[in-house]
mmCIF file of C-alpha atoms and ligand atoms in Angstrom:
data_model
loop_
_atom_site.group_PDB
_atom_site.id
_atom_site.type_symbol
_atom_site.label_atom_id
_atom_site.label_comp_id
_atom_site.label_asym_id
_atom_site.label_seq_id
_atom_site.Cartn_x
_atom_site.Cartn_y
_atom_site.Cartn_z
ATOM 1 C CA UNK H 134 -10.848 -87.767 135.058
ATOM 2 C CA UNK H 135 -7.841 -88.412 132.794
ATOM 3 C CA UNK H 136 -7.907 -90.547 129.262
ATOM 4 C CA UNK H 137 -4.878 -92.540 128.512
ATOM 5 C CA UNK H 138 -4.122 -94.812 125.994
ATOM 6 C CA UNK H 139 -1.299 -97.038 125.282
ATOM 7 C CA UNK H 140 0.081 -96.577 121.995
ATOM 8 C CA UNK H 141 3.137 -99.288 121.495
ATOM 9 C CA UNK H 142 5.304 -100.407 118.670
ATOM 10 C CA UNK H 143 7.169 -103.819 118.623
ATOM 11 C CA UNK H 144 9.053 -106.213 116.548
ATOM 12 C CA UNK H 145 11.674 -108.746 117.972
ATOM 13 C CA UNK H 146 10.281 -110.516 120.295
ATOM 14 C CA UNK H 147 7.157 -108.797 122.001
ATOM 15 C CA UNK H 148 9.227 -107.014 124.619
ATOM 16 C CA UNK H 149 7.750 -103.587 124.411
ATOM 17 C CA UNK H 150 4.444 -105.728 123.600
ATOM 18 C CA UNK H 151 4.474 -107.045 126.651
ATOM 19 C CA UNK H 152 5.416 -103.845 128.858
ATOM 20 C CA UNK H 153 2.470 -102.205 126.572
ATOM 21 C CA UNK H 154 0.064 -104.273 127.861
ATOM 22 C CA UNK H 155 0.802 -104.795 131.333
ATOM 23 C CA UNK H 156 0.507 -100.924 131.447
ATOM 24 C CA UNK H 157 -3.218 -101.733 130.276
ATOM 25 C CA UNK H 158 -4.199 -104.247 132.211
ATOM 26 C CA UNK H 159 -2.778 -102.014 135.506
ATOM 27 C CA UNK H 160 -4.699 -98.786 134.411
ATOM 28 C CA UNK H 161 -7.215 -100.096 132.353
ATOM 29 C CA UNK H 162 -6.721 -97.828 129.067
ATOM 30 C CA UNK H 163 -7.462 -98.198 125.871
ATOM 31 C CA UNK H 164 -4.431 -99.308 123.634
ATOM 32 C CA UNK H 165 -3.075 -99.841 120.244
ATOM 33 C CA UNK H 166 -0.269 -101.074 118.201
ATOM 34 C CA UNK H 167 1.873 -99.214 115.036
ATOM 35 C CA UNK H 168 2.370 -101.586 112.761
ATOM 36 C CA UNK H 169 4.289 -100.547 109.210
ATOM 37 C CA UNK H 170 2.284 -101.112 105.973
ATOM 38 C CA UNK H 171 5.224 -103.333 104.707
ATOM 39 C CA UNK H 172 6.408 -105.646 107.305
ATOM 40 C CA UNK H 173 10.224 -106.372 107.597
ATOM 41 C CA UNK H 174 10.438 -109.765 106.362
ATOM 42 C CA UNK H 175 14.364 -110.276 107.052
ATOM 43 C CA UNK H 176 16.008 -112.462 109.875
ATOM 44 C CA UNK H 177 17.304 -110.456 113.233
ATOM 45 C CA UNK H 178 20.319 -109.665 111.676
ATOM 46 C CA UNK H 179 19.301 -108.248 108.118
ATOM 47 C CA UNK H 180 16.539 -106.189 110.072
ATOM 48 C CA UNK H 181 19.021 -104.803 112.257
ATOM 49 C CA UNK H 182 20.987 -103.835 109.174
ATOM 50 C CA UNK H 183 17.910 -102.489 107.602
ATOM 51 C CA UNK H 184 17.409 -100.738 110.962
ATOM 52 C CA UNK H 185 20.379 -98.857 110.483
ATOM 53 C CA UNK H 186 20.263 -97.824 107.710
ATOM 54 C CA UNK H 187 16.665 -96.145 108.261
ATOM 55 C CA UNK H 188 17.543 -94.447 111.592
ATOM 56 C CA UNK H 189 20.692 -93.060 109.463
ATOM 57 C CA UNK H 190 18.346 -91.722 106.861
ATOM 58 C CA UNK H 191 15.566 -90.588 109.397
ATOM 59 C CA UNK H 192 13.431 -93.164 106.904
ATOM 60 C CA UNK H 193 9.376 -92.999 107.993
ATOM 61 C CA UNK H 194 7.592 -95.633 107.071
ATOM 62 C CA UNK H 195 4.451 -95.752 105.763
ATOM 63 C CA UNK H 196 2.298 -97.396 109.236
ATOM 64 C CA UNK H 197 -0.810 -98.840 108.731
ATOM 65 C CA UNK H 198 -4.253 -96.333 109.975
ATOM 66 C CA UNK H 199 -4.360 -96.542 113.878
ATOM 67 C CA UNK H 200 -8.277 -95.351 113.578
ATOM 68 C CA UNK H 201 -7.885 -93.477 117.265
ATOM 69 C CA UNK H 202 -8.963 -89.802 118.052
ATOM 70 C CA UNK H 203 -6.053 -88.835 119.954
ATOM 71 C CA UNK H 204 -8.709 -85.270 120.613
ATOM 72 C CA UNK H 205 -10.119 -88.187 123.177
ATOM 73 C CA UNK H 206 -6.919 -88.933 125.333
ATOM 74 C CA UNK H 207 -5.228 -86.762 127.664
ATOM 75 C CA UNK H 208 -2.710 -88.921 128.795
ATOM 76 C CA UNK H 209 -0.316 -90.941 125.918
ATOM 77 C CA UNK H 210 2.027 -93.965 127.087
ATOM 78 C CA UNK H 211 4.418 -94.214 124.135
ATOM 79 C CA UNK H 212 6.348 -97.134 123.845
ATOM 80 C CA UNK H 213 9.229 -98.323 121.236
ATOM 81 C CA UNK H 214 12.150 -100.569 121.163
ATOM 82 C CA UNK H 215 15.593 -98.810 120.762
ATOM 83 C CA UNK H 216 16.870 -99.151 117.448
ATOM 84 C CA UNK H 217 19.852 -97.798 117.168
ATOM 85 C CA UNK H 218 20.019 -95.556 119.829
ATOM 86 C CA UNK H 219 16.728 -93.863 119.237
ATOM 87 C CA UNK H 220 12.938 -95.072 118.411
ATOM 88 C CA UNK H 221 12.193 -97.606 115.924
ATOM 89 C CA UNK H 222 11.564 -95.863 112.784
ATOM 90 C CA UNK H 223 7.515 -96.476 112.913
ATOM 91 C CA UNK H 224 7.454 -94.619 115.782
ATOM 92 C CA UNK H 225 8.879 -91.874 114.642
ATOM 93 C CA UNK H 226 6.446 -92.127 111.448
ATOM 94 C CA UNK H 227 3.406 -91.793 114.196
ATOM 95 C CA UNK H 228 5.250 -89.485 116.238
ATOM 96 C CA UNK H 229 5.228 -87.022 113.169
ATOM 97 C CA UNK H 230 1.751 -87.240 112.368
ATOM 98 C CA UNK H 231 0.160 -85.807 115.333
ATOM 99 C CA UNK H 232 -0.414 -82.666 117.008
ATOM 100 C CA UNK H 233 0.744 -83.479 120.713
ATOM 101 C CA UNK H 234 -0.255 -79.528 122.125
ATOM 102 C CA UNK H 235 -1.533 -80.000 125.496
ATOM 103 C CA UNK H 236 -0.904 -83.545 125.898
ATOM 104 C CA UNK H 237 1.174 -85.571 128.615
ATOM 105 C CA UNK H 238 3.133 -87.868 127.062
ATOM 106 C CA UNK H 239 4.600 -90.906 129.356
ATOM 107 C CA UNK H 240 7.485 -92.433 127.213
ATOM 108 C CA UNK H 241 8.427 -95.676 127.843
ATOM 109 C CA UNK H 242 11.292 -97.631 125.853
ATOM 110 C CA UNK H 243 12.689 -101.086 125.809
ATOM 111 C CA UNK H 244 16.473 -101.925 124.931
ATOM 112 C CA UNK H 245 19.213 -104.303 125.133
ATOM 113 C CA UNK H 246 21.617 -102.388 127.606
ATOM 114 C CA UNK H 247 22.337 -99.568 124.646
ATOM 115 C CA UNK H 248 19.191 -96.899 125.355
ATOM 116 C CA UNK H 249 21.363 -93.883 123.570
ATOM 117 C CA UNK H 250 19.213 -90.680 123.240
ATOM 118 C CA UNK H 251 15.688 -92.393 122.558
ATOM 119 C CA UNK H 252 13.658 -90.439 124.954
ATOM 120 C CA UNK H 253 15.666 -87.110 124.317
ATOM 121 C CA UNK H 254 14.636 -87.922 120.678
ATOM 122 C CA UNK H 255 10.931 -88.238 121.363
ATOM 123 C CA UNK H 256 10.538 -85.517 123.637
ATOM 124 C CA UNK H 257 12.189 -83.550 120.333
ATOM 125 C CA UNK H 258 9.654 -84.836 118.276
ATOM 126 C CA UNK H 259 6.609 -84.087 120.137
ATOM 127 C CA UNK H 260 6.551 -80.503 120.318
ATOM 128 C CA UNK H 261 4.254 -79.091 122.737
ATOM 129 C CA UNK H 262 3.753 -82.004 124.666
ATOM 130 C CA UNK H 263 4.354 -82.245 128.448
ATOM 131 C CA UNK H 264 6.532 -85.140 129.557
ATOM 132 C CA UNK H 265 6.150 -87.222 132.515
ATOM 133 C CA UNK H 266 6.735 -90.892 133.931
ATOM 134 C CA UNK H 267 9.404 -91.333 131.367
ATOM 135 C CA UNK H 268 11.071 -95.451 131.562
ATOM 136 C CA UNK H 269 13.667 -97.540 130.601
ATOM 137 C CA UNK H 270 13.167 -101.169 130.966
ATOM 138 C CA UNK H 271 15.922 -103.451 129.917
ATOM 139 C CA UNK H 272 16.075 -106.550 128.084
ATOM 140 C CA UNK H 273 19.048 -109.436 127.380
ATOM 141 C CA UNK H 274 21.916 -108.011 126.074
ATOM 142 C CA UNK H 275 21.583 -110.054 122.811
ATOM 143 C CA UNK H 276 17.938 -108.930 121.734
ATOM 144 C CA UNK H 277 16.548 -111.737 123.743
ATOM 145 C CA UNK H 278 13.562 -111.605 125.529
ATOM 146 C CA UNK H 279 14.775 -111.958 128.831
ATOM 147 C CA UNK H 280 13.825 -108.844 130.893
ATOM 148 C CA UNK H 281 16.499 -107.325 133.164
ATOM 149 C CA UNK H 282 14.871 -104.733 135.006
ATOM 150 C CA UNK H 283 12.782 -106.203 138.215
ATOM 151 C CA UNK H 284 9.008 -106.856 137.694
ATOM 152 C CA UNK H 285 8.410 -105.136 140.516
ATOM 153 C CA UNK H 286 10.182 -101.703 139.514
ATOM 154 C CA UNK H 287 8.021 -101.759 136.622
ATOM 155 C CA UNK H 288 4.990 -102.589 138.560
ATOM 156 C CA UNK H 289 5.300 -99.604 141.209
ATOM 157 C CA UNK H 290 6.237 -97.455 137.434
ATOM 158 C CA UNK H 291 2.310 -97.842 136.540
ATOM 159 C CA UNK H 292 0.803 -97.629 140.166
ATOM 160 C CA UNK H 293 2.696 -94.085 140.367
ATOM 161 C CA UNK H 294 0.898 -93.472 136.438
ATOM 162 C CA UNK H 295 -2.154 -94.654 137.863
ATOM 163 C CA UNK H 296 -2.131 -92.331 141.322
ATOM 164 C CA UNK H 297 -0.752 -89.019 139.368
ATOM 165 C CA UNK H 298 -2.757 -89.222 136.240
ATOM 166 C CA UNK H 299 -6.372 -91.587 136.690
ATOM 167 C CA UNK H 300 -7.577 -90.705 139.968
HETATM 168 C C1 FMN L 216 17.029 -102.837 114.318
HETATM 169 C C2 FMN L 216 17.372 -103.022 115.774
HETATM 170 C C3 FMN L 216 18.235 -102.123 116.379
HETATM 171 C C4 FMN L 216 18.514 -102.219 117.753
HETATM 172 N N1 FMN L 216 19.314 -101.271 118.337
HETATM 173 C C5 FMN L 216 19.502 -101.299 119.685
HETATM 174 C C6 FMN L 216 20.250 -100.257 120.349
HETATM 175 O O1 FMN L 216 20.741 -99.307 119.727
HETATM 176 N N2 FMN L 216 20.407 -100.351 121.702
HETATM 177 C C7 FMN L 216 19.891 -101.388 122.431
HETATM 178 O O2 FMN L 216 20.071 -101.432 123.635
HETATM 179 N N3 FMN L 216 19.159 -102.369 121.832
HETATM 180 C C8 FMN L 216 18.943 -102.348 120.492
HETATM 181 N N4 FMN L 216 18.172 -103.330 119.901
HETATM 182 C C9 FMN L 216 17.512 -104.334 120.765
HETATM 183 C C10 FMN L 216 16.061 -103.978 121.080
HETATM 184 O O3 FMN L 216 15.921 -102.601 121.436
HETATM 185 C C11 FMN L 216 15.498 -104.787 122.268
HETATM 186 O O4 FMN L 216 15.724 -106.161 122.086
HETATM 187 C C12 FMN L 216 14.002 -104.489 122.435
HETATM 188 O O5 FMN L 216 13.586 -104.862 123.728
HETATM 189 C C13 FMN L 216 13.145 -105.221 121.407
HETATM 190 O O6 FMN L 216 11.785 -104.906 121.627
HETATM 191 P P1 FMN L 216 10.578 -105.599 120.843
HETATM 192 O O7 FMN L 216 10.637 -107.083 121.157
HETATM 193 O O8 FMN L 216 9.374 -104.947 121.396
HETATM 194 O O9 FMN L 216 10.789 -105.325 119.378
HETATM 195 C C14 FMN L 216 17.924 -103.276 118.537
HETATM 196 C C15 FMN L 216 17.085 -104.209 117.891
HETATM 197 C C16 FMN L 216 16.801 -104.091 116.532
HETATM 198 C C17 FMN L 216 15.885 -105.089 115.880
#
């Protein structure tokens, strides 16, 4: 049988957070969070700016140890809010740091109506990787936390994860 684990990163509000761990509680993987080593301490706004200008400069942050043996997982659900356009920048630090040969990656993203090239961008990033289950799931318009795409799309989103890969 298949390995997964849920490997999420999230700042606003807990969107992608939130998606993360429903996807956990469904299949019952393992899961962890990227955090950065220096947390963005700005408001909404100044983050967004700061957000900007790190996608711009393909900036990757310094994230804090995730102490996992990806060699253990077969299956990875990836998740990130869009920032501008593509992943969050910590995501793109983790994303670089592996070796993703032979693994199925499932990416899932969060965004505010603007998704942009985000999952072309990680399925770039992870050479070698196979691809599957990939998911947009929408939030307010305004960064909010209100979530736009129906419950039960993303429900029946894991159950197919859970019947292809963890039978
Ligand atoms: C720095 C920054 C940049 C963002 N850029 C985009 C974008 O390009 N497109 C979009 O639809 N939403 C964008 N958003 C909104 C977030 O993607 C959206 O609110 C997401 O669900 C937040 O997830 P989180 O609560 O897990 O951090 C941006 C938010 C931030 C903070």
């Amino acid at each position: 049988m298949n390995k997964m684990i849920v490997v999420y990163y999230s700042w606003s509000n807990g969107n992608t957070e939130k998606i993360a761990k429903l996807i956990q509680k469904i299949t019952a993987s393992d899961i962890v969070h990227i955090e950065t080593l220096k947390p963005y301490t700005g408001n909404y706004k100044e983050v967004v700016e700061q957000g900007k200008r790190e996608v711009e400069s393909r900036f990757k942050p310094e994230i804090k140890p995730l102490l996992v043996d990806f060699e253990n997982y077969d299956v990875i659900a990836i998740g990130t809010p869009t920032w501008w356009y593509t992943m969050a920048p910590a995501v793109l630090s983790f994303l670089n740091n592996q070796n993703w040969y032979g693994k199925i990656i499932i990416p899932f993203i969060t965004d505010a109506g603007w998704p942009g090239h985000v999952i072309d961008d990680i399925k770039k990033t992870c050479q070698g990787a196979e691809f599957a289950q990939e998911m947009e799931i929408r939030f307010d318009s305004n960064g909010g936390n209100h979530m736009e795409t129906a419950e039960s799309k993303i429900e029946e989103w894991i159950m197919k994860i859970k019947h292809t890969f963890l039978k």
